[in-house]
Amino acid sequence: MDWFPKIFSVPPDVFREGRFVFTGHIPAEFLVPVLLAVCAAAWFVYRLVAGRTEVRAWRTLLGLRLALIAVLFFLLGAPAMRLMRSRQEVFTAVLVDTSRSMKVADVATSGSSPLCRMEAASRLLLGEAGKDEGLLKALNRSGKVLVYGFDEDVRRVTSAAQLQPNGQFTNIFRGVRDMEAELRGMPLAAVVLITDGGRNTGGSTQDAAALLKARGVPLYVVGVGNANPPEDYEVVNVVAPRRVRRNSEVEVQVSVRHTGYKDPFDLTISRGDTAIATRTITPAGHTDLEQVKLNFTPDQEGTAVYRIAIAPGKGEKNTENNAREFTLEIQDDRLPVLYVEGSPRLEYRFLRRALLGDRDFRLVGLLRLGDNRFYVQGANESEAWLAKGFPTSAEQLYGFQAIILGDIEASYFTPEQLAMLEEFVNKRGGGLLMLGGVNSFGLGKYAGTPVAKMLPVQITAADGPYSDNQYKARITQQIGVHPVMRLSLDSEENRTLWSQAPPLIGITPVAGAKPGALTLLTREQDNMPVFAVQNYGAGRVAAFTSGGSWYWRVSVPSSVEFHGKFWKQLVRWLAVGAKDRLTAETDGDVYAPGKPATISATALAKDLQPVNDASLIATVTDPEGNQEEVPMEWILSEEGVYKAQYAAREQGDYRVAVRVEGWDTKPVETDFRVAEP
């Protein structure tokens, strides 16, 4: 009977031991009477026309209809074969939380001192005396029991001694998912989850239950710990960029919890013993979880460890979770900027001077002197092609991270160059700035071009003529929240500095700001946009409709850095999303001894397309200065991404330098630390 398992999915002997059941949502007790009633109605209808057809045909048609009705009702009942197994063939999985939060001693007992949560879980499993008299003994009566410990991952355990609360955090969903994958194909009766629910970074218990429900397995959750926790501050999570440029503002997003505290408290970022930024948080009444943003500007290159902390609260017993550390790699490479100007004018002279005075920038000026004649300033030997004008290939253009378009008309560029500018911002993540002038925005016939699609202002071919009048630029409500406009960290002082700013000379009229743009400066008399910004694809775009910011410089003493600081902050902000040809990172900042660190790198060609056939080497330097080279392999599933693993056993700081054999790009570096949890 080889055909039998193919049809019924089980061998004949197992089929004979099973029991036929209906598993549909409609009870069989309801379906059977309805089926009989429908069959009776069909018989009655056919009986009315019995005299019009032959008896044999009448009986055949009636039989076919009754058979069809019976099959339909049979399918509605969702028939199934319930296989009967012995208890020893059925498994129950017990997952025990082994994260650090299980060390908290807050489980009340009849004794004088409370138990830690892990001890309470052990007693629940094994009984008070630890002699298999608890939950495990009861579950063993119904089948076999498999015990797992889980925190950030899951593993089988065979003794209570292996359940140690040393995990950095809990991932409930991953623990259940990986356990279910390991037991797939086995008769799993139920899953019991013992956890305090603390420090969970994955899906919820509801998500895990939904996963098991698809298999028909119930999830039973047993909570341990005090349901009314004591007063506590906790820095729950920190999200910060891994790699930043020196003197560029960094935004750090922090999740903090203030259980039991209602008064304002301070959240501080520090480097070593020096506090860098502080924010006072007023707890919300409806939740004890707050999302906070902190901004600061690193001014020293190299790798730095920063600490985000909350001072211990009154009566707080557990202060270990009041702080978290994160690492920043502060790069000191110069930001390449291409400034294309249509004619010699004061705006070009003073803006170029502002950026050249800072070693963070490599400004290349492309100044048009006449038809197809350009004066190139600041280019290196590999950029000799600039003598012919604007880049003609993505490889040439992508050597820069920000582009400034001055007083130059759209017709100077070919349609291919305009499309390439759009890709430079959208895909490369570069920044684009357009300045006001008699040949820019709508006056420069940019309406309908790919550049107009990116600009944060609306332009038309009918926009008015350029105005040389002097006017006051008025700040908008968004000034205090945007890093470009932050001349001072103090919001009131910042507003005062902008209110005292010198006037501007000249403006290119535009139709207004686009709905998704952020307008930061407007002309005082009519609210015409002067300065607006927006994100576009992977990059950023800004429009400065005036061509007279040079007056900010000449109308104040030389000691006032208003003009230069504004332009430097703007260019840094524009270029923040620009992609590098080679990047490297690890999947964590701190590892336990012996736990492998995954090193990842992304390699892009000069046109920033992924490269899958490069030879990447990661050089790991240990705390003693010893070096080991680790080849990196393309991982196949992601274009241009290479990975390698390195297991360090000695505690301390490790440095990783990734290079590409045969490339002229310098190695990129990252680091990690090995320490006991």
XYZ file of C-alpha atoms in Angstrom:
677
model
C 0.000 0.000 0.000
C 2.617 2.533 -1.097
C -0.166 4.844 -2.240
C -1.688 5.173 1.248
C 0.929 7.490 2.876
C 0.931 9.696 -0.222
C -2.783 10.368 0.179
C -3.173 10.435 3.973
C 0.391 11.522 4.976
C 0.684 8.716 7.553
C 1.324 4.929 7.341
C -1.702 2.572 7.515
C -0.822 1.239 10.986
C -0.724 4.748 12.451
C -3.974 5.551 10.628
C -5.666 2.574 12.238
C -4.599 3.782 15.716
C -6.007 7.258 15.122
C -9.433 8.687 15.617
C -11.525 10.467 12.997
C -12.573 13.942 14.205
C -14.006 17.186 12.849
C -11.919 20.265 13.625
C -13.985 23.038 11.996
C -15.402 26.053 13.803
C -18.987 24.827 13.219
C -19.889 22.016 15.674
C -20.802 18.636 14.158
C -23.928 18.598 16.338
C -25.146 21.572 14.319
C -23.928 20.443 10.899
C -25.687 17.037 10.917
C -29.262 18.359 11.478
C -28.691 21.120 8.900
C -27.378 18.533 6.426
C -30.478 16.348 6.923
C -32.763 19.366 6.512
C -31.067 20.449 3.268
C -31.200 16.906 1.897
C -34.919 16.714 2.754
C -35.518 20.028 0.995
C -33.661 18.787 -2.104
C -35.723 15.570 -2.107
C -38.938 17.589 -1.774
C -38.018 19.871 -4.727
C -37.139 16.948 -6.956
C -40.363 15.175 -5.947
C -42.397 18.102 -7.356
C -40.890 17.547 -10.812
C -40.770 13.755 -10.640
C -43.544 13.362 -13.205
C -41.727 15.409 -15.837
C -38.649 13.143 -16.126
C -37.908 9.482 -16.306
C -37.635 7.722 -12.969
C -34.039 6.640 -13.634
C -32.918 10.211 -14.556
C -34.823 11.650 -11.573
C -33.098 9.292 -9.152
C -29.648 9.955 -10.716
C -29.974 13.739 -10.494
C -31.313 13.552 -6.931
C -28.484 11.261 -5.896
C -25.839 13.544 -7.425
C -27.249 16.596 -5.674
C -27.482 14.850 -2.311
C -23.921 13.564 -2.727
C -22.660 17.068 -3.559
C -24.443 18.525 -0.519
C -22.965 15.813 1.710
C -19.417 16.483 0.400
C -19.783 20.224 0.999
C -20.951 19.698 4.574
C -18.158 17.159 5.082
C -15.567 19.744 4.041
C -17.158 22.413 6.244
C -16.541 20.141 9.197
C -12.748 20.176 8.481
C -12.195 16.433 8.880
C -8.921 15.287 10.430
C -7.274 12.196 11.833
C -6.197 12.616 15.462
C -3.254 10.300 16.052
C -3.112 8.675 19.459
C 0.384 8.614 20.996
C 1.742 7.369 24.287
C 2.801 9.937 26.874
C 6.463 9.081 26.295
C 6.179 10.237 22.692
C 4.941 13.753 23.588
C 7.268 16.610 24.602
C 6.850 19.727 26.733
C 9.449 22.513 26.433
C 10.283 24.695 29.438
C 12.181 27.946 28.753
C 13.804 29.717 31.706
C 14.957 33.343 31.472
C 18.707 33.621 32.221
C 19.231 37.363 31.718
C 20.875 39.562 34.338
C 17.553 40.951 35.546
C 16.839 37.502 37.039
C 19.460 38.321 39.707
C 17.153 40.904 41.293
C 16.068 39.746 44.760
C 12.426 40.816 45.028
C 10.435 37.584 45.387
C 8.768 37.583 48.799
C 9.049 34.448 50.957
C 8.073 33.436 54.434
C 11.682 34.125 55.481
C 13.234 37.459 56.385
C 14.861 38.231 53.042
C 13.401 37.943 49.512
C 14.682 35.454 46.940
C 16.322 36.433 43.703
C 14.174 35.712 40.667
C 16.402 32.909 39.365
C 16.257 31.096 42.723
C 12.468 31.441 42.665
C 12.389 29.955 39.163
C 14.596 27.036 40.273
C 12.310 26.311 43.213
C 9.312 26.433 40.920
C 10.924 23.821 38.679
C 12.430 21.503 41.311
C 10.496 22.245 44.477
C 11.596 23.775 47.751
C 14.214 21.110 48.446
C 15.471 21.004 44.873
C 14.695 17.285 44.517
C 12.481 17.145 41.445
C 9.300 17.836 43.393
C 8.156 20.897 41.467
C 6.812 21.683 38.029
C 9.199 19.320 36.241
C 7.920 16.339 38.192
C 4.315 17.208 37.332
C 5.100 17.702 33.639
C 7.032 14.426 33.456
C 3.819 12.559 34.234
C 2.411 13.760 30.866
C 5.466 13.137 28.697
C 9.062 14.063 28.202
C 10.301 17.498 29.308
C 13.056 19.500 27.596
C 14.512 22.474 29.519
C 16.101 25.494 27.813
C 17.840 28.556 29.148
C 17.398 31.729 27.107
C 18.559 35.343 27.128
C 19.814 36.848 23.860
C 19.884 33.283 22.480
C 18.568 29.862 23.540
C 20.322 26.609 24.537
C 19.414 23.177 25.996
C 20.293 22.588 29.658
C 20.417 19.332 31.556
C 20.836 20.586 35.131
C 19.760 23.523 37.278
C 23.405 24.536 37.682
C 23.455 25.534 34.008
C 20.743 28.140 34.591
C 22.920 31.131 35.469
C 21.531 34.693 35.061
C 24.450 36.157 33.102
C 22.796 37.175 29.826
C 23.007 40.836 28.825
C 19.327 41.020 27.836
C 16.269 38.911 27.029
C 14.842 38.105 23.611
C 11.607 36.240 24.273
C 10.515 35.874 20.667
C 13.904 34.637 19.431
C 14.126 32.139 22.285
C 10.728 30.631 21.463
C 11.354 30.762 17.707
C 14.743 29.014 17.863
C 13.444 26.395 20.290
C 10.465 25.698 18.013
C 12.775 25.374 15.005
C 14.939 22.835 16.854
C 11.911 20.723 17.798
C 10.154 20.990 14.454
C 8.812 17.603 13.410
C 8.559 16.412 17.029
C 5.199 16.070 18.867
C 5.287 19.218 21.003
C 2.379 19.365 23.463
C 3.026 22.747 25.125
C 5.648 25.388 25.935
C 6.116 26.853 29.411
C 7.945 30.200 29.620
C 9.366 31.326 32.975
C 10.517 34.954 32.852
C 10.453 38.292 34.629
C 9.852 40.040 31.301
C 12.664 42.510 32.025
C 15.192 43.813 29.456
C 13.299 42.166 26.595
C 14.688 43.384 23.249
C 12.673 41.108 20.967
C 9.015 40.438 20.291
C 6.503 40.098 23.111
C 4.981 36.960 24.631
C 1.948 37.608 22.421
C 4.184 37.392 19.346
C 5.689 34.141 20.616
C 2.232 32.707 21.355
C 1.086 33.579 17.816
C 4.097 31.737 16.402
C 3.276 28.590 18.372
C -0.444 28.863 17.659
C 0.221 28.297 13.966
C 1.533 24.884 14.989
C -1.313 24.242 17.423
C 0.933 24.460 20.503
C -0.177 26.534 23.525
C 2.218 28.861 25.372
C 1.949 29.161 29.156
C 3.784 32.140 30.702
C 4.859 32.067 34.358
C 5.985 35.435 35.696
C 8.566 35.762 38.460
C 9.484 38.894 40.387
C 7.625 41.644 42.146
C 4.718 42.945 40.079
C 5.164 46.289 41.880
C 8.883 47.020 41.414
C 10.749 49.432 43.706
C 11.714 52.958 42.638
C 14.315 52.759 39.917
C 15.990 54.753 37.146
C 17.189 52.869 34.069
C 18.918 53.848 30.833
C 17.113 51.269 28.694
C 18.647 51.823 25.269
C 21.045 54.127 23.423
C 21.016 54.640 19.657
C 23.991 56.593 18.302
C 25.905 56.648 15.011
C 28.990 54.463 15.044
C 31.127 56.764 12.922
C 31.008 60.583 12.767
C 33.120 63.430 11.415
C 34.950 65.731 13.805
C 33.097 68.978 14.617
C 29.839 67.563 13.222
C 26.879 67.519 15.586
C 25.890 64.082 16.854
C 22.318 63.186 17.792
C 21.898 60.402 20.366
C 18.480 58.856 21.004
C 18.037 57.484 24.519
C 15.240 55.456 26.101
C 15.017 55.930 29.872
C 12.697 54.466 32.500
C 11.770 56.192 35.777
C 9.772 53.664 37.780
C 8.203 55.276 40.826
C 9.771 58.721 40.313
C 7.686 61.756 39.371
C 10.146 64.649 39.858
C 12.374 66.020 37.059
C 15.805 64.413 36.704
C 18.947 65.001 34.634
C 20.324 62.813 31.856
C 24.017 63.493 31.200
C 26.495 62.531 28.481
C 30.105 62.494 29.623
C 33.497 61.532 28.258
C 35.738 60.434 31.092
C 35.160 62.851 33.964
C 33.945 65.662 31.699
C 30.224 66.266 31.268
C 29.447 67.198 27.652
C 25.687 67.637 27.526
C 22.842 67.481 30.037
C 19.102 67.447 29.584
C 16.486 67.756 32.293
C 13.568 65.347 31.850
C 10.145 65.953 33.340
C 8.397 62.559 33.684
C 5.174 62.112 31.757
C 2.229 61.156 33.895
C 0.880 58.331 31.709
C 4.079 56.276 31.305
C 7.414 55.628 32.986
C 9.251 55.284 29.662
C 10.697 58.361 27.930
C 12.348 58.821 24.518
C 14.976 61.560 24.689
C 17.338 63.158 22.154
C 20.705 64.596 23.172
C 23.021 66.555 20.882
C 26.725 67.290 21.193
C 29.675 68.053 18.920
C 32.883 65.965 19.293
C 35.985 68.047 18.624
C 38.687 65.388 19.035
C 39.515 62.679 16.544
C 39.927 58.982 17.312
C 37.787 56.449 19.155
C 36.006 57.720 22.239
C 33.807 56.016 24.825
C 30.871 58.109 26.037
C 28.682 57.441 29.046
C 25.000 58.338 29.397
C 23.892 58.316 33.019
C 21.171 59.267 35.490
C 22.238 60.147 39.024
C 20.959 57.696 41.682
C 17.510 58.622 42.948
C 16.413 58.930 46.538
C 15.928 55.449 47.982
C 17.050 53.712 44.757
C 18.479 50.272 45.568
C 19.632 49.111 42.131
C 21.916 51.675 40.432
C 23.709 49.291 38.056
C 21.245 50.099 35.276
C 21.522 53.887 35.651
C 24.138 54.236 32.904
C 25.132 52.896 29.498
C 28.227 53.419 27.390
C 28.578 53.786 23.633
C 31.563 54.195 21.339
C 32.089 56.798 18.631
C 34.712 56.663 15.926
C 35.485 60.319 15.247
C 37.009 60.732 11.806
C 39.357 63.557 10.907
C 39.310 63.164 7.124
C 38.510 66.306 5.153
C 35.023 66.646 3.726
C 35.239 67.044 -0.089
C 32.976 69.827 -1.403
C 32.539 71.001 -5.005
C 31.418 74.629 -5.387
C 30.271 75.537 -8.929
C 29.905 79.284 -9.488
C 28.756 80.952 -12.706
C 30.580 84.258 -12.280
C 33.118 85.957 -9.974
C 31.052 87.515 -7.181
C 31.387 88.381 -3.499
C 29.297 85.399 -2.358
C 31.815 82.991 -3.917
C 34.761 84.803 -2.379
C 33.445 84.952 1.187
C 31.796 81.506 1.288
C 34.967 79.888 -0.057
C 37.044 81.757 2.538
C 34.761 80.506 5.351
C 35.283 76.844 4.405
C 38.982 77.106 3.508
C 39.718 78.421 6.976
C 38.716 75.066 8.494
C 40.886 71.985 7.951
C 37.761 69.800 8.137
C 36.878 70.766 4.557
C 38.518 70.204 1.178
C 36.794 72.792 -0.979
C 37.201 72.593 -4.745
C 36.063 75.724 -6.542
C 34.893 75.592 -10.161
C 34.537 79.228 -11.262
C 33.290 79.937 -14.800
C 35.263 82.695 -16.533
C 33.674 82.368 -19.968
C 32.306 79.834 -22.428
C 33.898 76.489 -21.516
C 36.596 78.281 -19.509
C 36.873 77.540 -15.797
C 39.203 78.542 -13.024
C 39.752 75.506 -10.763
C 40.841 76.038 -7.157
C 41.703 73.382 -4.559
C 41.630 70.297 -6.818
C 44.165 67.493 -6.426
C 46.181 65.826 -9.195
C 43.553 63.144 -9.839
C 40.919 65.827 -10.577
C 42.586 67.404 -13.611
C 39.400 66.718 -15.602
C 37.757 69.627 -13.732
C 39.514 72.004 -16.133
C 36.838 70.996 -18.675
C 33.984 71.811 -16.305
C 31.426 69.911 -14.247
C 31.900 66.118 -13.794
C 30.610 64.000 -16.655
C 30.537 60.616 -14.872
C 29.247 59.269 -11.575
C 32.769 58.156 -10.676
C 33.982 61.761 -10.937
C 31.003 63.291 -9.141
C 30.947 60.724 -6.333
C 34.417 61.809 -5.254
C 32.607 64.676 -3.492
C 30.117 64.533 -0.636
C 28.442 67.922 -1.066
C 27.753 70.098 -4.128
C 27.093 73.864 -4.036
C 25.439 75.433 -7.077
C 25.949 79.197 -7.220
C 24.781 81.695 -9.813
C 24.763 79.302 -12.770
C 21.874 78.490 -15.109
C 20.385 75.033 -15.762
C 21.254 75.157 -19.465
C 24.972 74.935 -18.612
C 24.418 71.319 -17.517
C 23.517 68.516 -19.887
C 20.342 66.512 -19.155
C 22.628 63.622 -18.133
C 24.482 65.828 -15.626
C 21.221 67.066 -14.089
C 19.996 63.461 -13.725
C 23.368 62.528 -12.246
C 22.962 65.275 -9.616
C 19.626 63.745 -8.606
C 21.253 60.306 -8.236
C 24.135 61.896 -6.297
C 21.666 62.969 -3.613
C 19.081 60.205 -3.858
C 21.389 57.169 -4.004
C 24.870 58.318 -3.028
C 23.494 60.187 0.008
C 25.293 63.414 -0.915
C 24.194 66.954 -0.117
C 23.115 69.678 -2.540
C 22.900 73.421 -1.858
C 21.583 76.022 -4.307
C 22.392 79.690 -3.708
C 20.399 82.699 -4.854
C 21.434 84.662 -7.934
C 20.228 86.037 -11.257
C 20.729 82.586 -12.850
C 19.509 80.212 -10.118
C 16.190 78.657 -9.090
C 13.326 79.661 -11.419
C 15.347 82.480 -12.996
C 17.945 79.909 -14.032
C 15.289 77.781 -15.780
C 15.599 74.908 -13.295
C 11.816 74.399 -13.186
C 10.918 70.942 -14.480
C 14.468 69.574 -14.085
C 15.606 66.779 -11.737
C 17.203 69.477 -9.555
C 13.852 71.242 -9.092
C 12.364 67.937 -7.922
C 14.890 67.854 -5.077
C 14.764 71.484 -3.942
C 12.831 72.285 -0.735
C 11.240 75.324 -2.447
C 8.750 75.488 -5.296
C 10.004 77.266 -8.414
C 8.363 78.232 -11.709
C 9.466 79.832 -14.950
C 7.301 82.839 -14.019
C 9.122 83.707 -10.764
C 9.972 87.420 -10.441
C 13.367 89.060 -11.084
C 16.305 89.030 -8.696
C 16.156 91.811 -6.102
C 19.260 93.597 -4.786
C 17.414 95.210 -1.888
C 18.589 94.888 1.694
C 16.229 93.151 4.115
C 16.085 91.457 7.507
C 15.846 87.664 7.612
C 13.426 86.470 10.270
C 13.894 83.197 12.133
C 11.038 80.674 12.275
C 9.774 78.525 15.135
C 11.921 75.571 14.004
C 15.205 77.405 14.594
C 15.909 75.850 17.970
C 15.588 72.258 16.788
C 17.824 72.309 13.708
C 21.609 71.786 14.037
C 22.453 74.188 11.191
C 20.890 77.077 13.107
C 22.460 76.263 16.471
C 24.960 79.068 17.059
C 24.728 78.412 20.809
C 23.683 75.380 22.854
C 21.532 77.654 25.004
C 18.211 78.074 23.182
C 17.543 81.609 24.448
C 21.045 82.802 23.611
C 20.745 81.159 20.199
C 17.521 83.025 19.485
C 19.128 86.293 20.600
C 22.110 85.791 18.281
C 19.823 85.249 15.288
C 17.621 88.213 16.159
C 20.779 90.375 16.171
C 22.051 88.993 12.858
C 22.982 91.583 10.196
C 20.652 92.036 7.217
C 21.026 90.253 3.895
C 21.370 91.759 0.439
C 19.598 90.194 -2.542
C 16.997 87.447 -2.960
C 15.781 85.185 -5.759
C 11.958 84.973 -5.635
C 10.424 81.500 -5.328
C 6.819 80.332 -5.288
C 7.087 79.103 -1.682
C 8.317 76.177 0.381
C 7.313 72.605 -0.402
C 4.968 70.840 2.067
C 7.654 68.487 3.401
C 10.386 71.129 3.719
C 11.582 72.887 6.860
C 11.760 76.672 6.424
C 14.299 78.205 8.813
C 14.638 81.807 7.561
C 12.140 84.062 5.777
C 12.203 87.645 4.480
C 10.664 89.801 7.187
C 8.276 91.864 5.050
C 6.562 89.059 3.122
C 7.695 85.686 4.568
C 9.431 84.758 1.300
C 11.602 81.653 2.018
C 15.266 82.583 2.449
C 16.614 79.333 3.840
C 14.862 75.934 3.670
C 16.044 72.334 3.946
C 14.679 68.840 3.429
C 15.764 65.219 3.142
C 15.702 63.652 -0.302
C 16.283 59.937 -0.728
C 19.493 59.028 1.085
C 20.747 62.634 1.044
C 19.837 66.194 1.968
C 19.068 69.388 0.034
C 19.113 73.069 1.031
C 18.010 76.258 -0.686
C 19.501 79.640 0.300
C 17.675 82.101 -1.944
C 19.904 85.059 -1.105
C 23.153 85.763 -2.924
C 24.287 88.230 -0.293
C 25.270 86.348 2.843
C 28.680 88.015 2.416
C 27.120 91.030 4.147
C 26.908 88.917 7.322
C 30.699 88.891 7.266
C 31.605 92.458 6.298
C 29.086 94.199 8.568
C 30.382 92.765 11.865
C 33.814 92.717 13.571
C 36.231 90.019 12.405
C 36.025 88.354 15.838
C 32.335 87.471 15.270
C 32.117 83.956 13.744
C 28.449 84.193 12.767
C 28.924 83.879 8.980
C 31.554 81.123 9.015
C 29.850 78.990 11.651
C 26.569 78.994 9.741
C 28.111 77.806 6.466
C 30.304 75.166 8.100
C 27.366 73.693 9.999
C 25.231 73.699 6.868
C 27.796 71.869 4.709
C 28.459 69.298 7.454
C 24.715 68.697 7.798
C 24.299 68.283 4.040
C 27.060 65.668 3.759
C 26.128 63.537 6.764
C 24.522 60.752 4.693
C 27.221 60.448 2.042
C 28.397 56.878 1.599
C 32.043 55.841 1.887
C 33.594 53.300 -0.472
C 34.702 51.141 2.443
C 33.009 50.852 5.837
C 33.479 48.419 8.703
C 31.743 47.653 11.976
C 31.210 44.932 14.555
C 27.828 43.597 15.657
C 28.409 44.774 19.213
C 30.531 47.034 21.402
C 31.273 44.631 24.267
C 31.676 40.830 24.178
C 32.115 38.204 26.832
C 35.454 36.330 26.681
C 35.313 33.642 23.990
C 32.125 34.951 22.376
C 32.788 35.605 18.662
C 32.616 39.151 17.365
C 31.192 39.420 13.847
C 33.140 41.908 11.736
C 31.185 43.313 8.774
C 32.459 45.463 5.917
C 30.873 46.981 2.823
C 32.952 47.533 -0.323
C 31.788 49.877 -3.084
C 33.418 50.720 -6.418
C 34.280 54.310 -7.401
C 30.745 54.733 -8.738
C 29.502 53.356 -5.371
C 28.148 50.140 -6.872
C 28.622 47.033 -4.654
C 31.719 44.931 -5.344
C 31.428 41.187 -4.707
C 34.820 39.949 -5.903
C 37.161 42.055 -3.764
C 39.734 40.659 -1.335
C 39.130 42.092 2.146
C 41.423 41.537 5.134
C 40.598 42.455 8.742
C 43.649 43.069 10.920
C 42.788 42.637 14.612
C 45.091 44.211 17.211
C 44.700 42.819 20.745
C 45.295 44.718 24.037
C 48.978 43.639 24.027
C 49.597 45.008 20.530
C 49.676 41.622 18.797
C 48.085 41.513 15.339
C 46.192 38.793 13.515
C 44.887 38.961 9.953
C 41.424 37.510 9.320
C 40.213 37.050 5.703
C 36.679 38.295 5.061
C 34.230 36.527 2.751
C 31.363 37.901 0.672
C 28.199 36.630 2.381
C 26.250 36.090 -0.902
C 22.922 37.304 0.515
C 23.893 41.010 0.462
C 25.624 42.840 -2.355
C 29.053 44.155 -1.416
C 28.915 42.932 2.204
C 31.749 40.837 3.660
C 31.942 39.216 7.093
C 34.361 37.403 9.382
C 34.294 36.214 12.985
C 36.932 36.679 15.647
C 36.737 35.115 19.114
C 38.814 36.992 21.692
C 39.484 35.482 25.105
C 41.707 38.106 26.710
C 39.893 41.034 28.282
C 40.633 44.535 27.010
C 40.228 46.781 23.964
C 40.631 45.411 20.435
C 41.224 47.405 17.256
C 40.082 46.222 13.810
C 41.460 47.668 10.552
C 39.841 46.492 7.300
C 41.585 46.951 3.960
C 40.911 45.927 0.366
C 43.833 44.307 -1.416
C 44.764 46.311 -4.521
C 42.655 49.385 -3.677
C 44.145 52.823 -3.077
C 41.651 53.562 -0.281
C 43.077 53.694 3.212
C 41.958 51.035 5.729
C 38.902 51.782 7.852
C 38.942 51.082 11.548
C 36.534 50.018 14.238
C 36.958 48.556 17.704
C 35.328 46.488 20.423
C 35.920 45.539 24.024
C 36.090 42.145 25.714
C 34.946 42.095 29.347
C 33.076 39.963 31.830
C 29.300 40.638 31.802
